[in-house]
Amino acid sequence: MDIRKVACIGAGYVGGPSMSCLAYKCPDVTVTVIDISPERVAAWNSDDLPLYEPGLLEVVKSARGRNLFFSTDAQKHLAEADLIFVCVNTPTKLTGVGAGKAATFGFWEAAARLIAASCQGCGPKIIAEKSPVPVKTAQAMSRVLSGCQDGVKTRFEVISNPEFMSAGTAIQDCLNPDRVLIGGGETPEGQAAVESLARLYRRWVPSERVLSMGLWSSELAKLAANAFLAQRVSSINAISALCEETGADVEQVSHAIGTDSRISPRFLAAGCGFGGPALQKHVLNLVYICESLGLTQVAQYWQQVVDMNDWIKARFVRRVITSMFNTIRGKRIAVLGFAYKANTTDTRDTAAIDVCRGLLLDGAALSVYDPKVDPEQIHLDMCLPRGSLEHPRRQHTTVSLATVDVARSAYDACRGAHGLCVLTDWPEFRSLDFQAIYASMMKPAFVFDGRGALDQRGLREIGFVVYALGKPLDPFLMQRQGWDFGEEGVDDPRVTRDTLGGMSGLSLLRREREGAAATTSVGEPVELEPQQPEQEVQDHELQMQQEQLGEQTKSAA
């Protein structure tokens, strides 16, 4: 098939940038990106794009109106397309079987039904999975497509084409990818569909990087690749803890490891945990698949990658608390960076959420600054339970935390603060006037570098007490070793994750009002009651009041 018209369902982090690059590189192919949100489509048709990526605006402007279009008219453009990319989200289930690990396929099924209804009798179509999906998703989509048609049926060939771009470098990843995977069925029709898409990519990607394979191999390869990346991050973070206890420097250890040609240096930077829309979600998807297939040992192996990630975030929070004289209640702490990495506005599963919630649980007052993330997004992330923002119907509740201030600049965030936490490695943080910041902060002034982004020696010369992950401890902190929690007896990281993930702004405020601090004095176990939705809490309180009133009435009688 000679592909001349392409449609893409979903104008999000995957669909928008990838289709813009496709249109940019193939000016004779018409590319239309479809989304159900008029506001998002309007943003893509303006110069104020709905997401930030270096170089994205330039690529969009070069192709938009020529062969790149954004529209809400799904039926028209799906019917005309030769190739349809599906770039809808598969959020993690919040309730039911597999909650917290399994993917939700509601959006995928809706997309399949929309395609079937729009393409009735329109000739053969190639359907390409673009967003990462669990293995065997293509089979389910094929069944939905064939089962939803009446009368003259359209022949659909479903193939897999997972996207490997990374937030912050998405445009370069699309224009110069390490590889392009295309998986299809073993039938002649399946192989023909794979070859049609491969010819499109070969127009700018070297042929040796365009890899054809089986359908299930392509789907599983994406999950496995992200699991391996997450494993590397958790591995170097585990070594960083050992470095701190032995006086070694994790940067030096990482460099020594990375010079081994069998390992390479990428993804060996220690930090306060990985985040983003892919790594943790895909590892947990892999865990669920393994559990479902009875591969218990394999599931436990990959679960430990996530557990280590949660442990390193909880350890960072404990280090902040113990360094600041074992109490942060009422103290102002500046948080620089909220996106899960630099050069993106994406905050999904960012480590900053769990770190901030851990500090809030111990009574801190936070002042957050991020160069690109909107204040409303920060408040949403802090107020809603983990994973809620991937479910559109849950986005309507906006509650601003009284103890979280979103600052307009790094200097405003640090003014009057007792401590400073760097949670995203934005380049601009390295060029801040830390002499002025030090003068504006309470003394002793603490810096907790969770990304290894700052000049620790220079900060100490200014007067800061500095903690950096995986670095030899500051002499001031060494004097406080007797105050540490100790690593033995620390709660299961999964308990910490579930607790912090379920905490909303409403529940945090309620704890503050009631004075029921979630953490206790040093060494005492932390017992957190399960969190209930706000309406359930209100209903329970009303029921208690009614029961008390009934008892009083009986006593009076």
XYZ file of C-alpha atoms in Angstrom:
557
model
C 0.000 0.000 0.000
C 1.265 3.472 -0.874
C 0.531 5.629 2.171
C -0.600 9.159 1.270
C -2.914 10.073 4.139
C -2.253 9.444 7.812
C -4.582 9.990 10.766
C -3.623 9.817 14.423
C -6.049 9.439 17.326
C -4.677 11.359 20.301
C -2.862 14.720 20.385
C -0.955 14.139 23.619
C 2.713 13.625 24.494
C 3.104 10.796 21.953
C 0.741 11.712 19.124
C 1.519 15.424 18.849
C 5.344 15.369 18.592
C 5.656 12.101 16.633
C 3.094 13.091 13.990
C 4.593 16.577 13.696
C 7.964 15.018 12.893
C 6.375 12.607 10.411
C 4.734 15.513 8.572
C 7.977 17.504 8.711
C 9.974 14.700 7.091
C 7.301 13.597 4.571
C 5.865 16.805 3.075
C 3.896 14.873 0.430
C 1.992 12.857 3.084
C -1.040 14.484 4.702
C -1.017 13.976 8.483
C -4.071 14.814 10.590
C -3.988 14.543 14.377
C -7.427 13.984 15.931
C -8.464 14.719 19.493
C -11.794 14.912 21.290
C -10.732 18.053 23.187
C -11.473 21.274 21.251
C -9.229 23.190 23.664
C -6.257 20.920 22.976
C -6.793 21.074 19.210
C -7.011 24.878 19.405
C -3.732 24.953 21.325
C -2.013 22.826 18.671
C -3.290 25.260 16.039
C -1.759 28.212 17.906
C 1.764 29.190 18.930
C 0.964 28.304 22.541
C 1.275 24.526 22.260
C -0.308 22.345 24.966
C 3.073 20.832 25.914
C 6.688 21.939 25.940
C 9.480 20.207 24.063
C 12.665 21.858 22.778
C 12.291 22.363 19.019
C 8.644 21.242 18.876
C 7.145 24.641 18.018
C 9.552 25.109 15.111
C 8.704 21.678 13.669
C 4.970 22.259 14.037
C 5.064 25.701 12.433
C 7.077 24.411 9.472
C 4.461 21.776 8.564
C 1.172 23.063 10.009
C -1.244 24.173 7.299
C 0.879 22.500 4.608
C 0.483 18.802 5.381
C 0.000 18.819 9.166
C -3.463 19.424 10.578
C -5.154 19.155 13.972
C -8.890 18.449 14.088
C -11.809 17.153 16.132
C -13.561 15.702 13.048
C -12.669 12.061 13.611
C -15.134 10.441 11.229
C -13.999 12.381 8.151
C -10.262 11.958 8.611
C -10.365 8.335 9.740
C -12.420 7.393 6.687
C -9.923 9.081 4.357
C -6.731 7.732 5.967
C -4.621 4.877 4.619
C -2.780 4.537 7.944
C -4.234 5.229 11.400
C -1.985 5.610 14.432
C -3.573 5.032 17.837
C -1.919 7.173 20.512
C -4.356 7.022 23.424
C -3.455 6.512 27.038
C -3.560 3.215 28.938
C -3.619 4.464 32.549
C -3.004 2.127 35.429
C -6.140 0.738 37.049
C -7.006 2.449 40.327
C -9.533 -0.148 41.501
C -10.580 -3.722 40.792
C -8.531 -6.670 39.592
C -4.902 -5.682 39.064
C -5.327 -2.267 40.684
C -2.026 -0.395 40.845
C -0.364 -2.585 38.199
C -2.644 -3.562 35.318
C -3.409 -1.199 32.447
C -6.880 0.142 31.674
C -8.027 -0.436 28.092
C -11.157 1.712 28.053
C -9.616 4.388 25.831
C -8.203 1.799 23.446
C -11.532 0.057 23.064
C -13.251 3.389 22.475
C -10.677 4.237 19.787
C -11.200 0.864 18.095
C -14.978 1.321 18.075
C -14.583 4.829 16.648
C -12.374 3.516 13.843
C -14.793 0.692 13.040
C -17.765 3.063 12.917
C -15.957 5.690 10.834
C -14.397 3.351 8.266
C -17.371 1.186 7.321
C -16.748 -0.037 3.765
C -13.854 2.393 3.177
C -11.302 -0.105 1.880
C -8.279 -1.664 3.649
C -6.734 0.221 6.566
C -3.498 -0.182 8.498
C -3.913 0.395 12.239
C -0.651 1.064 14.103
C -0.288 0.945 17.885
C 1.945 3.891 18.750
C 1.545 4.318 22.483
C 3.132 1.588 24.624
C 0.679 -1.227 25.363
C 0.876 -4.601 27.121
C 1.567 -7.641 24.978
C -1.366 -9.072 22.983
C -3.192 -5.709 22.788
C -3.187 -5.904 18.987
C -5.162 -9.134 19.160
C -7.826 -7.524 21.330
C -8.036 -4.509 19.019
C -8.447 -6.730 15.948
C -11.362 -8.506 17.591
C -13.074 -5.228 18.481
C -12.576 -3.851 14.960
C -14.009 -6.935 13.271
C -16.842 -7.365 15.774
C -18.156 -3.796 15.601
C -18.900 -3.702 11.874
C -22.202 -4.335 10.149
C -22.795 -4.876 6.453
C -19.771 -4.430 4.185
C -16.739 -4.897 6.394
C -13.448 -3.053 6.073
C -10.264 -5.116 6.250
C -8.049 -3.866 9.056
C -4.446 -4.936 9.567
C -3.229 -4.127 13.089
C 0.521 -3.679 13.541
C 2.742 -2.487 16.390
C 4.972 0.581 16.118
C 5.936 1.582 19.698
C 7.376 5.036 20.242
C 10.745 5.306 22.010
C 11.028 9.070 22.312
C 11.832 10.553 25.705
C 10.411 13.724 27.215
C 12.866 16.587 26.889
C 14.497 15.117 23.772
C 11.352 14.003 21.910
C 12.036 15.902 18.678
C 15.602 14.670 18.329
C 14.463 11.154 19.234
C 11.898 11.259 16.411
C 14.161 12.850 13.832
C 17.181 10.689 14.648
C 15.927 7.538 16.409
C 18.158 4.751 17.692
C 15.736 2.301 16.114
C 12.193 2.011 14.801
C 10.284 -1.158 15.661
C 7.469 -2.409 13.451
C 5.758 -5.647 14.400
C 3.153 -7.437 12.306
C 1.453 -10.733 11.768
C 3.078 -13.569 9.862
C 0.414 -13.440 7.132
C 1.144 -11.873 3.725
C -1.230 -9.020 4.622
C 0.569 -8.469 7.902
C 3.997 -8.385 6.290
C 2.744 -6.063 3.551
C 1.451 -3.627 6.195
C 4.799 -3.708 7.986
C 6.638 -2.976 4.741
C 4.313 -0.063 3.890
C 5.076 1.672 7.190
C 8.780 0.777 6.944
C 9.031 2.538 3.570
C 7.638 5.679 5.189
C 10.279 5.655 7.921
C 13.144 4.858 5.534
C 12.637 8.270 3.960
C 14.697 9.739 6.811
C 15.784 6.838 9.044
C 18.665 4.585 7.888
C 17.381 1.185 6.762
C 19.442 -0.712 9.340
C 17.604 1.110 12.143
C 14.127 0.150 10.880
C 13.563 -3.245 12.488
C 10.766 -5.604 11.467
C 9.654 -8.333 13.846
C 6.708 -10.314 15.155
C 3.716 -8.518 16.586
C 4.071 -9.804 20.154
C 7.845 -9.239 20.160
C 7.355 -5.592 19.218
C 4.771 -5.012 21.965
C 6.883 -6.731 24.617
C 10.112 -5.027 23.509
C 8.820 -1.610 24.588
C 7.881 -2.792 28.089
C 11.163 -4.664 28.442
C 13.230 -1.674 27.279
C 11.664 0.630 29.873
C 12.036 -2.042 32.562
C 15.764 -2.250 31.795
C 16.130 1.537 31.988
C 14.289 1.637 35.316
C 16.499 -1.197 36.569
C 19.648 0.803 35.789
C 18.348 3.829 37.690
C 17.385 1.754 40.733
C 20.740 -0.025 40.604
C 22.825 3.155 40.699
C 20.537 4.625 43.386
C 21.157 1.548 45.524
C 24.895 2.050 45.051
C 24.507 5.741 45.985
C 23.240 4.755 49.431
C 26.259 2.503 49.882
C 28.541 5.342 48.775
C 27.163 7.648 51.450
C 27.768 5.101 54.195
C 31.315 4.317 53.056
C 32.494 7.793 52.028
C 32.712 6.913 48.337
C 31.540 9.263 45.563
C 28.754 7.855 43.380
C 29.788 10.034 40.419
C 33.234 8.487 40.433
C 31.817 4.992 40.846
C 29.285 5.627 38.069
C 32.022 6.889 35.747
C 34.116 3.796 36.403
C 31.128 1.557 35.663
C 30.098 3.487 32.563
C 33.507 3.256 30.899
C 32.916 -0.474 30.543
C 31.823 -0.871 26.913
C 29.464 -3.665 27.957
C 27.544 -1.287 30.239
C 27.857 2.287 28.846
C 27.343 5.463 30.912
C 23.709 6.317 30.150
C 21.079 6.131 32.913
C 23.767 5.850 35.582
C 23.152 9.202 37.282
C 22.000 8.839 40.893
C 18.911 10.790 41.898
C 15.897 10.813 44.175
C 13.966 8.311 42.056
C 12.790 7.918 38.472
C 9.423 9.200 37.309
C 7.492 10.040 34.180
C 4.631 8.434 32.296
C 6.469 5.286 31.270
C 9.075 3.672 33.509
C 7.148 2.815 36.675
C 3.899 2.138 34.847
C 5.526 -0.250 32.401
C 7.503 -2.084 35.062
C 4.302 -2.629 37.032
C 2.496 -3.722 33.846
C 5.287 -6.257 33.377
C 4.921 -7.403 36.987
C 1.183 -7.921 36.515
C 1.648 -9.860 33.279
C 4.201 -12.136 34.961
C 1.924 -12.677 37.959
C -0.979 -13.492 35.657
C 1.133 -16.084 33.850
C 2.345 -17.705 37.076
C 5.913 -16.370 36.756
C 6.142 -15.430 40.422
C 9.933 -15.156 40.661
C 10.098 -12.991 37.549
C 7.352 -10.721 38.915
C 9.165 -10.348 42.242
C 12.412 -9.483 40.471
C 10.868 -6.580 38.572
C 8.774 -5.490 41.571
C 12.023 -4.902 43.456
C 12.990 -2.264 40.871
C 9.920 -0.215 41.842
C 10.394 -0.939 45.549
C 13.955 0.406 45.386
C 12.678 3.535 43.662
C 10.158 4.117 46.446
C 12.789 3.418 49.085
C 15.214 5.995 47.687
C 12.495 8.690 47.729
C 11.537 7.838 51.318
C 15.225 7.848 52.293
C 15.657 11.316 50.786
C 12.743 12.602 52.877
C 14.196 11.036 56.042
C 17.553 12.642 55.297
C 15.912 16.074 55.069
C 14.112 15.558 58.376
C 17.050 14.179 60.358
C 19.480 16.779 58.985
C 17.249 19.651 60.106
C 17.409 18.672 63.790
C 14.829 15.926 63.359
C 11.906 18.298 62.914
C 10.569 20.226 59.941
C 7.158 21.049 61.387
C 6.328 24.649 60.496
C 9.604 25.136 58.614
C 9.584 26.557 55.115
C 11.318 24.320 52.572
C 11.929 25.463 49.006
C 11.475 22.880 46.253
C 13.211 23.662 42.965
C 11.819 21.583 40.126
C 8.574 19.635 39.894
C 8.638 18.076 36.411
C 9.969 14.536 36.381
C 12.964 15.689 34.306
C 14.305 18.856 32.695
C 12.965 20.284 29.423
C 9.421 18.989 29.856
C 6.169 19.990 31.518
C 5.293 16.360 32.216
C 4.704 15.694 35.920
C 3.237 12.201 35.715
C 4.725 10.034 38.478
C 7.393 12.650 39.144
C 9.488 11.891 42.213
C 8.716 15.410 43.433
C 5.143 14.396 44.283
C 6.151 11.701 46.761
C 9.009 13.751 48.209
C 6.737 16.765 48.734
C 4.009 14.641 50.298
C 6.542 13.064 52.634
C 7.683 16.516 53.772
C 4.091 17.682 54.182
C 3.265 14.658 56.320
C 5.964 15.791 58.735
C 4.511 19.298 58.928
C 6.702 21.293 56.514
C 5.469 24.342 54.593
C 6.576 24.070 50.962
C 7.377 26.700 48.369
C 7.651 25.127 44.915
C 9.172 26.587 41.764
C 9.416 25.005 38.323
C 10.343 26.969 35.184
C 7.738 25.301 32.947
C 5.072 23.532 35.018
C 1.896 25.563 35.621
C 0.946 26.285 39.261
C -2.467 24.702 38.662
C -0.764 21.468 37.559
C 1.368 21.422 40.712
C -1.689 21.862 42.922
C -3.569 19.151 41.030
C -0.702 16.702 41.413
C -0.414 17.422 45.111
C -4.140 17.215 45.809
C -5.315 14.186 43.859
C -4.410 10.546 44.559
C -1.681 8.896 42.519
C -2.730 8.137 38.952
C -5.884 10.257 39.019
C -4.716 12.707 36.370
C -4.527 9.927 33.780
C -8.298 9.501 34.173
C -9.970 12.615 32.657
C -13.156 12.305 34.705
C -11.125 12.737 37.873
C -9.535 16.018 36.794
C -12.419 18.250 37.812
C -11.529 18.466 41.501
C -9.055 21.269 42.217
C -7.999 21.810 45.807
C -5.082 24.082 46.650
C -3.000 23.020 49.630
C -2.706 25.697 52.294
C 0.828 24.498 53.041
C 2.050 24.545 49.402
C 2.993 27.850 47.826
C 3.930 27.985 44.135
C 6.582 30.665 43.671
C 7.244 32.788 40.594
C 11.008 32.387 40.780
C 13.643 30.326 42.500
C 14.599 33.355 44.586
C 11.023 33.831 45.818
C 10.815 30.146 46.717
C 14.026 30.270 48.757
C 13.360 33.532 50.590
C 12.916 32.771 54.300
C 13.337 29.024 53.784
C 15.193 26.755 56.192
C 16.096 24.278 53.482
C 16.256 23.906 49.723
C 15.546 20.686 47.779
C 16.528 20.315 44.118
C 14.232 17.703 42.569
C 14.593 18.432 38.828
C 17.896 19.088 37.052
C 16.837 22.213 35.151
C 20.018 23.863 33.715
C 18.986 27.295 35.020
C 19.373 26.100 38.611
C 23.146 25.802 38.120
C 23.470 29.504 37.306
C 21.467 30.860 40.247
C 23.055 33.471 42.542
C 23.420 31.201 45.559
C 25.218 33.912 47.503
C 22.010 35.966 47.383
C 19.889 32.904 48.106
C 22.006 32.098 51.153
C 21.596 35.635 52.465
C 17.789 35.341 52.167
C 17.450 31.991 53.955
C 17.238 31.055 57.620
C 20.460 29.790 59.185
C 21.813 27.212 59.126
C 20.771 27.035 55.484
C 20.444 23.502 54.083
C 20.684 22.345 50.466
C 19.472 18.859 49.553
C 20.572 18.132 46.004
C 18.412 15.273 44.810
C 19.756 15.340 41.259
C 23.477 16.029 41.605
C 22.863 19.247 39.690
C 24.761 21.766 41.830
C 28.358 22.594 42.745
C 28.407 21.171 46.265
C 31.910 22.466 47.063
C 31.004 26.006 46.018
C 27.832 25.892 48.093
C 29.773 24.815 51.186
C 32.205 27.677 50.687
C 29.240 30.079 50.720
C 28.057 28.595 54.007
C 25.380 26.054 53.083
C 25.060 22.691 54.775
C 24.899 20.411 51.717
C 23.551 16.917 51.215
C 23.927 15.329 47.772
C 22.827 11.793 46.968
C 25.712 9.361 46.880
C 28.323 11.908 48.013
C 30.445 11.878 51.191
C 28.367 13.453 53.934
C 28.832 17.060 54.981
C 30.755 17.271 58.308
C 27.710 18.984 59.849
C 25.538 16.024 58.868
C 28.128 13.565 60.163
C 27.692 15.133 63.600
C 23.988 14.310 63.438
C 24.396 10.627 62.619
C 23.134 9.726 66.058
C 19.764 11.261 65.130
C 19.281 9.101 62.026
C 16.359 6.736 61.701
C 18.665 3.874 60.757
C 17.950 1.658 57.793
C 16.736 -1.339 59.729
C 13.082 -1.381 60.618
C 12.127 1.075 57.902
C 8.625 0.325 56.669
C 8.093 -1.646 53.493
C 8.494 0.832 50.582
C 5.251 -0.441 49.110
C 3.433 0.729 52.244
C 5.028 4.149 51.861
C 4.089 4.290 48.183
C 0.491 3.256 48.763
C 0.108 5.699 51.634
C 1.606 8.708 49.854
C -0.087 7.766 46.583
C -3.499 7.808 48.235
C -2.979 11.046 50.097
C -4.892 13.956 48.621
C -4.744 17.609 49.589
C -8.018 17.183 51.494
C -6.676 14.386 53.663
C -3.413 16.237 54.310
C -5.297 19.344 55.410
C -7.549 17.275 57.651
C -4.504 15.760 59.365
C -3.077 19.219 59.885
C -6.312 20.541 61.381
C -6.733 17.601 63.698
C -3.095 17.727 64.770
C -2.723 14.030 64.065
C 0.760 13.966 62.615
C 1.418 10.960 60.410
C 5.026 10.589 61.616
C 6.189 10.139 65.195
C 9.403 10.691 67.035
C 12.628 9.120 65.826
C 12.646 5.351 65.753
C 8.933 4.889 66.402
C 6.914 3.009 63.765
C 4.734 5.086 61.465
C 1.143 3.902 61.374
C -1.044 5.541 58.774
C -4.747 4.888 58.574
C -6.170 4.058 55.134
C -7.309 7.116 53.224
C -10.952 7.471 52.255
C -12.407 9.672 49.531
C -13.640 13.010 50.858
C -17.328 12.200 50.281
C -16.988 8.905 52.176
C -15.342 10.730 55.076
C -18.146 13.299 55.164
C -20.809 10.576 54.994
C -19.128 8.688 57.834
C -18.931 11.822 59.990
C -22.615 12.554 59.314
C -23.538 9.006 60.280
C -21.573 9.318 63.544
C -23.349 12.588 64.367
C -26.741 11.002 63.712
C -25.903 8.043 65.949
C -24.738 10.373 68.743
C -27.924 12.439 68.408
C -29.997 9.252 68.615
C -28.215 8.171 71.791
C -28.740 11.607 73.343
C -32.460 11.439 72.465
C -32.777 8.023 74.115
C -30.975 9.276 77.232
C -33.265 12.305 77.449
C -36.328 10.078 77.138
